Coordinates of C-alpha atoms in Angstrom, one line a residue:
X22 CA 0.4 -0.2 -0.1
X23 CA 1.5 3.5 -1.0
X24 CA 2.4 5.9 1.1
X25 CA -0.8 8.4 0.2
X26 CA -4.2 5.7 1.1
X27 CA -2.0 4.4 4.2
X28 CA -1.9 8.5 5.0
X29 CA -5.6 7.7 4.2
X30 CA -6.9 5.0 5.8
X31 CA -4.6 6.0 9.3
X32 CA -6.6 9.2 9.1
X33 CA -10.3 7.6 8.3
X34 CA -9.3 5.3 12.0
X35 CA -8.3 8.6 13.5
X36 CA -11.5 10.2 12.6
X37 CA -13.8 7.1 13.7
X38 CA -12.1 7.2 17.2
X39 CA -12.7 10.5 17.6
X40 CA -15.8 10.4 16.3
X41 CA -17.4 7.8 18.9
X42 CA -16.0 9.9 21.5
X43 CA -17.8 13.0 20.1
X44 CA -21.2 11.0 20.1
X45 CA -20.6 9.3 23.7
X46 CA -19.8 12.7 25.4
X47 CA -16.5 11.5 25.5
X48 CA -13.6 14.2 26.1
X49 CA -12.5 15.3 22.3
X50 CA -10.7 17.9 20.7
X51 CA -11.1 19.3 17.0
X52 CA -7.2 18.4 16.6
X53 CA -8.6 15.3 17.3
X54 CA -9.7 14.5 13.8
X55 CA -8.1 14.3 10.4
X56 CA -9.3 17.3 7.9
X57 CA -8.5 17.7 4.3
X58 CA -10.9 17.3 1.2
X59 CA -9.7 13.8 0.7
X60 CA -10.3 12.6 4.1
X61 CA -13.7 14.3 4.1
X62 CA -14.8 12.2 0.8
X63 CA -13.4 9.2 2.3
X64 CA -15.3 9.7 5.7
X65 CA -18.5 10.0 4.0
X66 CA -17.9 7.2 1.6
X67 CA -17.3 4.9 4.1
X68 CA -20.8 6.5 5.3
X69 CA -22.2 5.5 2.8
X70 CA -20.6 1.5 3.4
X71 CA -22.3 2.0 6.8
X72 CA -25.6 3.1 4.9
X73 CA -25.8 0.1 3.6
X74 CA -24.9 -2.4 6.0
X75 CA -27.8 -0.4 8.2
X76 CA -30.1 -1.6 5.8
X77 CA -29.2 -5.0 5.7
X78 CA -29.3 -5.8 9.6
X79 CA -32.3 -3.4 9.8
X80 CA -34.2 -5.3 6.5
X81 CA -32.3 -9.2 6.6
X82 CA -31.8 -11.1 3.4
X83 CA -32.3 -11.9 0.5
X84 CA -32.2 -8.5 -1.2
X85 CA -31.1 -5.5 -3.6
X86 CA -29.6 -2.3 -3.5
X87 CA -31.8 0.4 -4.2
X88 CA -29.9 3.3 -6.3
X89 CA -32.9 5.0 -6.3
X90 CA -32.0 6.2 -2.7
X91 CA -28.7 7.3 -3.4
X92 CA -29.9 11.1 -5.2
X93 CA -31.3 11.8 -1.5
X94 CA -28.4 10.8 0.4
X95 CA -26.0 12.8 -1.9
X96 CA -27.8 16.2 -1.6
X97 CA -26.8 16.2 2.2
X98 CA -23.9 17.1 1.3
X99 CA -24.2 20.7 -0.2
X100 CA -26.1 21.0 2.7
X101 CA -24.2 20.2 4.6
X102 CA -21.4 22.7 3.4
X103 CA -23.9 24.9 2.7
X104 CA -24.9 24.9 7.0
X105 CA -21.0 24.8 7.8
X106 CA -20.1 27.8 5.0
X107 CA -22.6 30.0 7.2
X108 CA -21.7 29.4 10.4
X109 CA -18.0 29.7 9.3
X110 CA -19.2 33.0 8.0
X111 CA -20.3 34.3 11.7
X112 CA -17.1 32.7 13.0
X113 CA -15.5 34.7 10.7
X114 CA -13.4 31.1 10.8
X115 CA -12.5 30.3 7.2
X116 CA -11.0 26.6 8.6
X117 CA -13.7 25.9 10.2
X118 CA -16.1 24.9 6.9
X119 CA -14.5 22.0 6.4
X120 CA -14.1 21.4 9.9
X121 CA -17.5 21.7 11.0
X122 CA -18.6 19.6 7.8
X123 CA -16.3 16.8 8.5
X124 CA -17.3 17.3 12.8
X125 CA -20.2 16.7 11.1
X126 CA -20.6 13.9 9.1
X127 CA -18.1 12.0 11.2
X128 CA -21.4 10.2 13.7
X129 CA -22.6 8.9 10.6
X130 CA -21.9 5.0 11.3
X131 CA -22.5 4.7 14.9
X132 CA -25.8 6.3 14.1
X133 CA -26.5 3.5 11.8
X134 CA -25.4 0.9 14.4
X135 CA -27.4 2.3 17.3
X136 CA -30.7 3.1 14.9
X137 CA -30.2 -0.6 13.5
X138 CA -30.3 -2.4 17.2
X139 CA -33.0 0.3 18.4
X140 CA -34.4 -1.5 15.3
X141 CA -34.2 -4.7 15.7
X142 CA -34.8 -4.5 19.9
X143 CA -38.3 -3.2 18.5
X144 CA -39.2 -5.5 16.4
X145 CA -37.9 -8.5 17.8
X146 CA -37.0 -8.2 21.5
X147 CA -41.0 -7.6 22.1
X148 CA -42.9 -7.5 18.7
X149 CA -45.9 -5.9 20.1
X150 CA -44.4 -2.8 21.1
X151 CA -46.9 -0.1 22.4
X152 CA -47.1 3.2 19.5
X153 CA -46.2 5.3 22.4
X154 CA -42.7 3.3 22.9
X155 CA -41.6 3.1 19.7
X156 CA -42.3 7.3 19.3
X157 CA -40.4 7.7 22.7
X158 CA -37.5 6.0 21.2
X159 CA -37.3 7.7 18.1
X160 CA -37.4 10.5 19.6
X161 CA -35.1 10.1 22.1
X162 CA -32.8 9.2 19.0
X163 CA -33.4 12.6 17.4
X164 CA -32.5 14.0 20.0
X165 CA -29.4 12.2 20.7
X166 CA -28.2 13.2 17.5
X167 CA -29.6 16.7 17.3
X168 CA -27.2 16.7 20.9
X169 CA -24.5 15.0 19.1
X170 CA -24.6 18.1 16.3
X171 CA -24.6 20.5 18.8
X172 CA -21.6 19.4 20.1
X173 CA -19.8 19.2 17.1
X174 CA -20.1 22.9 16.2
X175 CA -18.8 23.4 19.8
X176 CA -15.7 21.3 19.6
X177 CA -15.3 22.4 16.1
X178 CA -15.9 26.5 16.6
X179 CA -15.3 26.8 20.6
X180 CA -17.8 29.1 22.5
X181 CA -18.9 32.4 21.2
X182 CA -22.2 33.2 22.9
X183 CA -24.3 34.9 20.1
X184 CA -22.3 32.7 17.1
X185 CA -22.9 29.3 19.3
X186 CA -26.8 30.3 19.5
X187 CA -27.0 31.3 15.3
X188 CA -25.2 28.6 14.6
X189 CA -27.2 26.0 16.5
X190 CA -30.7 27.3 15.8
X191 CA -29.5 26.5 12.0
X192 CA -28.2 23.1 12.8
X193 CA -31.8 23.0 14.2
X194 CA -33.5 23.8 11.3
X195 CA -31.4 21.6 8.6
X196 CA -32.3 18.8 10.8
X197 CA -35.7 19.6 10.6
X198 CA -35.9 19.9 6.8
X199 CA -33.7 16.9 6.1
X200 CA -36.0 15.2 8.6
X201 CA -38.8 16.4 6.7
X202 CA -38.3 16.8 3.3
X203 CA -35.4 14.7 2.6
X204 CA -35.7 11.8 4.4
X205 CA -33.4 8.8 4.1
X206 CA -35.1 5.7 2.0
X207 CA -33.1 2.6 2.5
X208 CA -29.9 2.1 0.5
X209 CA -30.8 -1.6 0.7
X210 CA -34.1 -2.7 -0.1
X211 CA -35.1 -7.1 0.7
X212 CA -37.1 -9.2 -0.7
X213 CA -39.8 -10.2 1.6
X214 CA -41.9 -13.0 2.7
X215 CA -43.4 -15.3 0.0
X216 CA -41.0 -13.1 -2.7
X217 CA -37.6 -15.5 -1.4
X218 CA -38.7 -17.7 -3.6
X219 CA -38.3 -15.6 -6.6
X220 CA -37.2 -18.2 -9.0
X221 CA -40.6 -20.0 -8.2
X222 CA -42.8 -16.4 -8.9
X223 CA -40.0 -13.4 -10.1
X224 CA -41.0 -11.1 -13.0
X225 CA -37.0 -12.0 -13.5
X226 CA -38.7 -15.3 -14.8
X227 CA -38.9 -15.1 -18.8
X228 CA -42.1 -17.0 -19.3
X229 CA -43.8 -14.3 -16.6
X230 CA -41.4 -11.8 -17.9
X231 CA -42.7 -12.0 -21.7
X232 CA -46.3 -13.1 -20.0
X233 CA -46.8 -9.7 -19.5
X234 CA -46.7 -8.3 -23.4
X235 CA -50.3 -7.7 -24.4
X236 CA -51.1 -9.3 -20.8
X237 CA -53.1 -5.6 -20.4
X238 CA -54.7 -5.1 -23.8
X239 CA -56.1 -9.0 -23.6
X240 CA -57.4 -7.9 -19.8
X241 CA -59.2 -4.4 -21.4
X242 CA -60.1 -6.5 -24.5
X243 CA -62.0 -9.7 -22.4
X244 CA -64.3 -7.1 -20.1
X245 CA -67.3 -6.7 -21.1
X246 CA -69.5 -3.8 -22.6
X247 CA -72.1 -2.1 -21.0
X248 CA -75.3 -2.1 -21.2
X249 CA -78.0 0.4 -22.2
X250 CA -80.4 1.0 -19.8
X251 CA -78.1 -0.4 -17.5
X252 CA -76.0 1.7 -14.7
X253 CA -72.8 -1.4 -14.5
X254 CA -70.3 -1.4 -12.1
X255 CA -66.9 -1.7 -13.6
X256 CA -64.3 -2.7 -11.3
X257 CA -60.6 -2.3 -11.0
X258 CA -58.6 -3.2 -8.4
X259 CA -54.9 -2.0 -8.0
X260 CA -52.4 -3.6 -5.8
X261 CA -49.1 -2.4 -6.4
X262 CA -46.7 -3.6 -3.2
X263 CA -45.4 -6.4 -4.8
X264 CA -42.9 -7.5 -1.4
X265 CA -45.9 -8.3 1.2
X266 CA -48.8 -10.4 -0.1
X267 CA -51.1 -8.8 2.0
X268 CA -52.3 -6.5 -1.2
X269 CA -52.6 -9.3 -3.8
X270 CA -54.3 -11.2 -1.3
X271 CA -56.8 -9.5 -0.6
X272 CA -57.4 -7.8 -3.5
X273 CA -58.8 -11.2 -4.4
X274 CA -60.7 -11.6 -2.0
X275 CA -62.6 -8.0 -3.1
X276 CA -62.8 -9.2 -7.0
X277 CA -65.0 -12.1 -6.3
X278 CA -67.3 -9.9 -3.3
X279 CA -67.6 -7.6 -6.2
X280 CA -68.3 -10.3 -8.6
X281 CA -70.9 -11.7 -6.9
X282 CA -72.4 -9.0 -5.0
X283 CA -72.1 -5.8 -6.8
X284 CA -72.9 -7.5 -10.7
X285 CA -69.1 -7.0 -11.4
X286 CA -68.5 -10.2 -13.0
X287 CA -67.3 -9.6 -16.4
X288 CA -67.1 -6.2 -16.1
X289 CA -63.7 -6.6 -13.5
X290 CA -60.4 -5.9 -14.2
X291 CA -57.3 -6.3 -11.4
X292 CA -53.4 -5.4 -11.9
X293 CA -51.0 -6.1 -9.1
X294 CA -47.1 -7.1 -8.1
X295 CA -47.8 -9.8 -6.3
X296 CA -45.1 -12.5 -7.9
X297 CA -48.0 -15.1 -7.2
X298 CA -50.2 -12.7 -9.7
X299 CA -47.3 -11.8 -12.4
X300 CA -49.1 -14.7 -15.0
X301 CA -52.2 -13.7 -14.5
X302 CA -52.6 -10.3 -13.7
X303 CA -50.8 -6.9 -15.7
X304 CA -48.0 -5.4 -13.2
X305 CA -49.3 -2.9 -11.4
X306 CA -47.4 0.5 -12.6
X307 CA -48.3 4.1 -12.6
X308 CA -48.7 3.5 -16.6
X309 CA -50.3 0.5 -16.3
X310 CA -52.8 2.3 -14.0
X311 CA -53.7 4.7 -16.5
X312 CA -53.5 2.9 -19.9
X313 CA -56.4 0.8 -17.6
X314 CA -58.7 3.6 -16.6
X315 CA -58.5 4.9 -20.3
X316 CA -59.2 1.8 -21.4
X317 CA -62.6 1.7 -18.8
X318 CA -63.1 4.8 -19.5
X319 CA -63.7 3.9 -23.4
X320 CA -65.9 1.1 -22.8
X321 CA -68.5 2.5 -20.1
X322 CA -71.0 4.6 -21.0
X323 CA -70.2 8.0 -19.3
X324 CA -74.0 8.8 -18.5
X325 CA -75.3 5.3 -16.9
X326 CA -72.6 3.4 -15.4
X327 CA -70.3 3.6 -11.9
X328 CA -66.1 2.9 -11.3
X329 CA -64.9 1.1 -8.4
X330 CA -61.6 2.0 -8.0
X331 CA -59.8 0.3 -5.2
X332 CA -55.9 0.9 -4.5
X333 CA -54.8 -0.8 -1.3
X334 CA -50.6 -0.7 -0.5
X335 CA -48.9 1.6 1.9
X336 CA -48.5 5.5 2.0
X337 CA -46.4 7.2 3.0
X338 CA -46.7 10.9 4.7
X339 CA -47.5 13.2 1.5
X340 CA -50.1 10.4 -0.1
X341 CA -47.2 9.3 -2.1
X342 CA -48.5 5.5 -2.4
X343 CA -45.9 2.9 -2.8
X344 CA -45.1 0.8 -6.1
X345 CA -43.1 -1.7 -5.7
X346 CA -41.6 -4.9 -7.6
X347 CA -38.2 -5.9 -7.1
X348 CA -35.9 -5.0 -9.2
X349 CA -38.0 -2.8 -11.2
X350 CA -37.6 0.7 -10.2
X351 CA -41.8 2.2 -10.5
X352 CA -42.4 5.4 -10.4
X353 CA -45.1 6.0 -7.4
X354 CA -48.1 8.0 -7.6
X355 CA -49.0 11.3 -5.8
X356 CA -52.9 13.2 -5.6
X357 CA -52.2 15.0 -8.4
X358 CA -51.4 12.3 -10.9
X359 CA -54.2 9.6 -9.8
X360 CA -56.6 13.1 -10.1
X361 CA -55.1 13.4 -13.7
X362 CA -55.2 9.8 -15.1
X363 CA -59.4 9.6 -13.9
X364 CA -59.3 13.1 -15.5
X365 CA -57.9 12.0 -18.6
X366 CA -60.4 8.2 -18.4
X367 CA -63.0 10.6 -19.8
X368 CA -65.2 8.6 -16.4
X369 CA -67.8 10.5 -14.8
X370 CA -69.6 8.3 -11.5
X371 CA -66.5 6.9 -9.9
X372 CA -66.1 5.1 -6.3
X373 CA -63.5 5.7 -4.6
X374 CA -61.5 3.5 -1.7
X375 CA -58.1 3.7 -0.6
X376 CA -56.5 1.6 1.4
X377 CA -53.4 3.0 2.4
X378 CA -51.2 4.9 5.6
X379 CA -52.4 8.8 4.9
X380 CA -54.6 8.5 2.3
X381 CA -57.1 11.5 3.6
X382 CA -54.6 13.4 1.7
X383 CA -56.3 12.0 -2.1
X384 CA -60.2 13.4 -0.9
X385 CA -58.7 17.4 -1.8
X386 CA -57.5 16.3 -5.4
X387 CA -60.6 14.2 -5.9
X388 CA -63.6 14.9 -5.1
X389 CA -66.2 16.6 -6.8
X390 CA -70.0 16.4 -7.0
X391 CA -69.4 12.8 -9.1
X392 CA -67.5 11.4 -7.0
X393 CA -67.6 9.0 -3.7
X394 CA -64.5 8.7 -2.4
X395 CA -63.6 6.5 1.0
X396 CA -60.6 6.2 2.4
X397 CA -58.5 4.3 5.9
X398 CA -57.4 7.3 7.0
X399 CA -57.4 11.3 7.7
X400 CA -54.1 13.2 6.5
X401 CA -52.2 12.8 9.6
X402 CA -52.7 9.4 10.2
X403 CA -50.9 5.0 9.5
X404 CA -52.8 2.4 9.5
X405 CA -52.6 -1.0 10.0
X406 CA -52.4 -5.0 9.1
X407 CA -50.0 -4.6 6.5
X408 CA -48.6 -7.6 7.7
X409 CA -47.2 -10.5 5.5
X410 CA -48.7 -14.0 5.5
X411 CA -52.1 -11.9 6.3
X412 CA -55.4 -12.1 4.4
X413 CA -56.0 -8.8 4.9
X414 CA -55.5 -5.7 5.8
X415 CA -57.5 -4.3 9.0
X416 CA -59.5 -2.1 6.8
X417 CA -59.7 -3.8 4.2
X418 CA -61.0 -6.7 6.3
X419 CA -63.4 -4.2 7.9
X420 CA -64.7 -2.7 4.9
X421 CA -65.2 -5.2 1.9
X422 CA -64.9 -8.8 4.5
X423 CA -67.4 -7.7 7.0
X424 CA -69.4 -4.2 5.9
X425 CA -69.8 -5.3 2.3
X426 CA -71.3 -8.8 2.7
X427 CA -73.6 -7.1 5.0
X428 CA -75.3 -3.6 2.5
X429 CA -74.8 -3.3 -0.7
X430 CA -74.6 0.6 0.2
X431 CA -70.9 1.7 0.1
X432 CA -71.5 4.6 2.6
X433 CA -73.4 2.5 5.0
X434 CA -70.3 0.2 4.6
X435 CA -67.8 3.0 5.7
X436 CA -69.4 3.7 8.8
X437 CA -69.4 -0.1 10.0
X438 CA -66.1 -0.1 8.8
X439 CA -64.8 2.8 10.5
X440 CA -66.2 1.1 14.0
X441 CA -64.7 -1.7 13.4
X442 CA -62.0 -0.6 13.0
X443 CA -61.9 2.0 15.7
X444 CA -63.0 -0.1 17.9
X445 CA -60.2 -2.7 17.0
X446 CA -57.5 0.3 17.2
X447 CA -58.8 0.8 20.8
X448 CA -58.3 -3.2 21.4
X449 CA -54.8 -2.5 20.5
X450 CA -54.2 0.3 21.7
X451 CA -52.8 1.8 18.5
X452 CA -53.5 5.5 17.5
X453 CA -56.9 5.4 15.7
X454 CA -56.4 6.1 11.5
X455 CA -59.4 8.4 11.5
X456 CA -60.8 6.8 8.1
X457 CA -62.4 9.7 5.6
X458 CA -65.1 9.9 3.0
X459 CA -66.4 12.4 0.7
X460 CA -69.9 11.6 -1.1
X461 CA -70.5 14.5 -3.5
X462 CA -74.2 15.6 -4.5
X463 CA -74.5 14.1 -7.5
X464 CA -72.5 10.7 -6.3
X465 CA -75.8 10.3 -3.4
X466 CA -78.7 10.2 -6.0
X467 CA -76.5 7.9 -8.4
X468 CA -75.5 5.4 -5.9
X469 CA -79.4 5.8 -4.9
X470 CA -80.1 3.9 -8.3
X471 CA -77.4 2.0 -7.9
X472 CA -78.2 0.0 -4.8
X473 CA -82.2 0.5 -6.1
X474 CA -81.3 -1.5 -9.0
X475 CA -78.4 -4.4 -6.2
X476 CA -81.4 -4.3 -3.6
X477 CA -79.4 -3.3 -1.2
X478 CA -80.2 -0.9 1.1
X479 CA -81.3 2.7 0.1
X480 CA -79.9 6.0 2.0

């Protein structure tokens, strides 16, 4: 090994040792760190490997490297450097820029180790850990990270009251910005549950890959035409999260229910990413959903017929619906994108049921006088029961498998399911998901006619 490489590795060991003392609040000084552009780059590269290793610990095997997570991590570098530049200007010390930036990122590998230990402890030591305990652990971890960042400022720049206070405020703002607007996704994405048998059911398997060619067109062509004078119900099911089998299993049962109780036989189209369905269903992608809605819209009579769209998947805080079929890199779906798909389809009468965390974000973008919208949660709450091996999510079970087996009123079923889910959440000591419903005035009258035809309750 040449002397330059040896020197860099020595500097990395020195910086990691000093970072441990920094994070453990043991005595450490600015001069215990080795600061240079090369040291900064090598430390960041090491942190990248630590992030990957932490993801493997948290997610398990087998899995794959998700390069789509890299842009967020790369974007953190200029933000840290910019914050360090502003703080260096406050202190009027140009050399502080690189030193503070290096100290701020130096404990990242330790943070990965500790966060992995917390996740593993909560997951395996006590599988039914109450949400309050999980939240407490998360908040404590974040407070520790913030405290270490403020200590890094102290160690790098020393105590100057006004400058330190201003610098601390900037670091707090930076941390909040990263948490709320640039949260990291995992660099390591595991295959889960039944999907481990990739050799049996995988989009990479040749026959399944080629089976997708023309499958959506074939399924659209097989749909029965609308019947003049009859308000037909067309059901489109969308289960795009392929690394847990609960969504695909739930959708299969829901489709049977809609065919048997709501006269949707021959007018049902399913899209999903469960490996068990890859040879039969078109994959659940944003592109396929757009094409499916457009195709169904061409078959339906816009004045008579009703679309029932059911989406079951994971969701995130901003309302984005998760679309996953590893190793494909598929576009996620946001509320505005779904609203555009529905608008472009030309479909007038719509029943939209969205079962995902934070799905309440879809009500405002999708609401109109001709639409019923039901969501499993409000804008700020998660939903529950998305576990591998289950047959239903909690909301899917309550709404479809219980309520809609007793009534053909979609709105009555909502009230029943809302109470059922709330009771179950209280019993399990989970936070309330607060399912939501919006019913357009014109849609109310339309549903009364549909329910009368189907022999259900008229509200």
